[in-house]
Each structure stands twice: as C-alpha cells, then as structure tokens.
C-alpha positions as a LaTeX table, in Angstrom:
\begin{tabular}{lrrr}
\hline
Residue & $x$ (\AA) & $y$ (\AA) & $z$ (\AA) \\
\hline
Met1 & 0.00 & 0.00 & 0.00 \\
Val2 & 2.80 & 2.43 & 0.90 \\
Gln3 & 4.57 & 1.73 & $-2.40$ \\
Glu4 & 1.37 & 2.47 & $-4.32$ \\
Glu5 & 1.02 & 5.80 & $-2.51$ \\
Glu6 & 4.64 & 6.70 & $-3.27$ \\
Ser7 & 4.18 & 5.81 & $-6.94$ \\
Phe8 & 1.06 & 7.95 & $-7.09$ \\
Gln9 & 2.89 & 10.89 & $-5.47$ \\
Ile10 & 5.76 & 10.56 & $-7.95$ \\
Leu11 & 3.32 & 10.59 & $-10.86$ \\
Gln12 & 1.66 & 13.70 & $-9.43$ \\
Arg13 & 5.05 & 15.42 & $-9.15$ \\
Thr14 & 5.85 & 14.83 & $-12.81$ \\
His15 & 3.33 & 17.55 & $-13.62$ \\
Leu16 & 5.47 & 19.98 & $-11.62$ \\
Val17 & 8.78 & 19.32 & $-13.38$ \\
Ser18 & 9.91 & 21.50 & $-16.22$ \\
Pro19 & 8.78 & 20.67 & $-19.78$ \\
Thr20 & 12.37 & 19.75 & $-20.69$ \\
Leu21 & 12.51 & 17.13 & $-17.97$ \\
Arg22 & 9.04 & 15.89 & $-18.82$ \\
Arg23 & 10.20 & 15.07 & $-22.36$ \\
Lys24 & 13.08 & 13.04 & $-20.94$ \\
Leu25 & 10.69 & 10.83 & $-18.97$ \\
Cys26 & 10.19 & 8.59 & $-21.97$ \\
Gly27 & 13.67 & 7.09 & $-21.68$ \\
Gln28 & 14.26 & 7.36 & $-17.95$ \\
Ser29 & 12.63 & 6.39 & $-14.72$ \\
Ile30 & 10.63 & 9.12 & $-13.07$ \\
Ser31 & 12.62 & 8.81 & $-9.87$ \\
Glu32 & 15.92 & 9.35 & $-11.71$ \\
Val33 & 14.65 & 12.48 & $-13.43$ \\
Leu34 & 13.29 & 13.86 & $-10.16$ \\
Gly35 & 16.57 & 13.04 & $-8.44$ \\
Ile36 & 18.58 & 14.86 & $-11.10$ \\
Asp37 & 16.21 & 17.83 & $-10.90$ \\
Arg38 & 16.53 & 18.02 & $-7.10$ \\
Tyr39 & 20.33 & 17.71 & $-7.26$ \\
Met40 & 20.57 & 20.45 & $-9.90$ \\
Lys41 & 18.47 & 22.80 & $-7.76$ \\
Gly42 & 20.99 & 22.36 & $-4.93$ \\
Leu43 & 23.94 & 23.51 & $-7.03$ \\
Leu44 & 25.33 & 27.02 & $-7.06$ \\
Pro45 & 23.59 & 29.02 & $-9.81$ \\
Asp46 & 26.69 & 29.40 & $-12.02$ \\
Ile47 & 27.55 & 25.70 & $-11.81$ \\
Cys48 & 23.92 & 24.74 & $-12.42$ \\
Ala49 & 23.77 & 26.93 & $-15.54$ \\
Arg50 & 26.97 & 25.46 & $-16.97$ \\
Val51 & 25.96 & 21.88 & $-16.22$ \\
Ser52 & 22.47 & 22.45 & $-17.67$ \\
Gln53 & 23.98 & 23.56 & $-20.98$ \\
Asn54 & 25.22 & 19.99 & $-21.49$ \\
Glu55 & 21.74 & 18.54 & $-20.84$ \\
Pro56 & 22.88 & 15.62 & $-18.64$ \\
Ser57 & 20.47 & 12.70 & $-18.59$ \\
Thr58 & 21.92 & 10.46 & $-15.87$ \\
Tyr59 & 23.24 & 10.91 & $-12.35$ \\
Asp60 & 26.71 & 9.92 & $-13.54$ \\
Glu61 & 26.71 & 12.60 & $-16.24$ \\
Val62 & 25.60 & 15.27 & $-13.77$ \\
Val63 & 28.25 & 14.32 & $-11.22$ \\
Ala64 & 30.98 & 14.17 & $-13.88$ \\
Leu65 & 30.03 & 17.62 & $-15.19$ \\
Val66 & 29.94 & 19.12 & $-11.69$ \\
Glu67 & 33.31 & 17.61 & $-10.83$ \\
Arg68 & 34.77 & 18.96 & $-14.06$ \\
Arg69 & 33.46 & 22.45 & $-13.24$ \\
Arg70 & 34.88 & 22.31 & $-9.71$ \\
Thr71 & 38.35 & 21.15 & $-10.76$ \\
Pro72 & 40.66 & 24.16 & $-11.15$ \\
Thr73 & 42.32 & 24.39 & $-14.52$ \\
Ser74 & 46.05 & 24.99 & $-14.59$ \\
\hline
\end{tabular}
C-alpha cells in the first residue's frame, strides 16, 4: 500500500517538473529524473547553468560535469 502511494505521489510530481525534464521521462525512470532535478536545484547558480547547458540525462553525467566544473584548470 505504501509503495502504491509513493508511486502515485511521484506521478503527481511529474506535472510539476519543467517541460524539458518531462520530455526526458520517456527514456528514464521518473525517480531518476526527479533526483537529477533536485540535485541540480541544490547547485550554485553558475555551476547549475553550466551543467544544464550539457543537458545531462543520468546521475553519472551530472556528477561528472559538476566535478569537471569544480576542478581548477592549470
């Protein structure tokens, strides 16, 4: 019963995500897209903007892009 309620809540939340993320739902699980969206909202605005330009579609891509942005270039 709890799992059904959580699934229903996740489906309700998909209406709140941005249209860009909604289009990505076809190839990804809803929970992954919501997780990426939540993680991106927690980033500093300049890092978020730069990472968003690359349109990451998995957690690994997001983390790799953030790490690349945080690594100082010599």
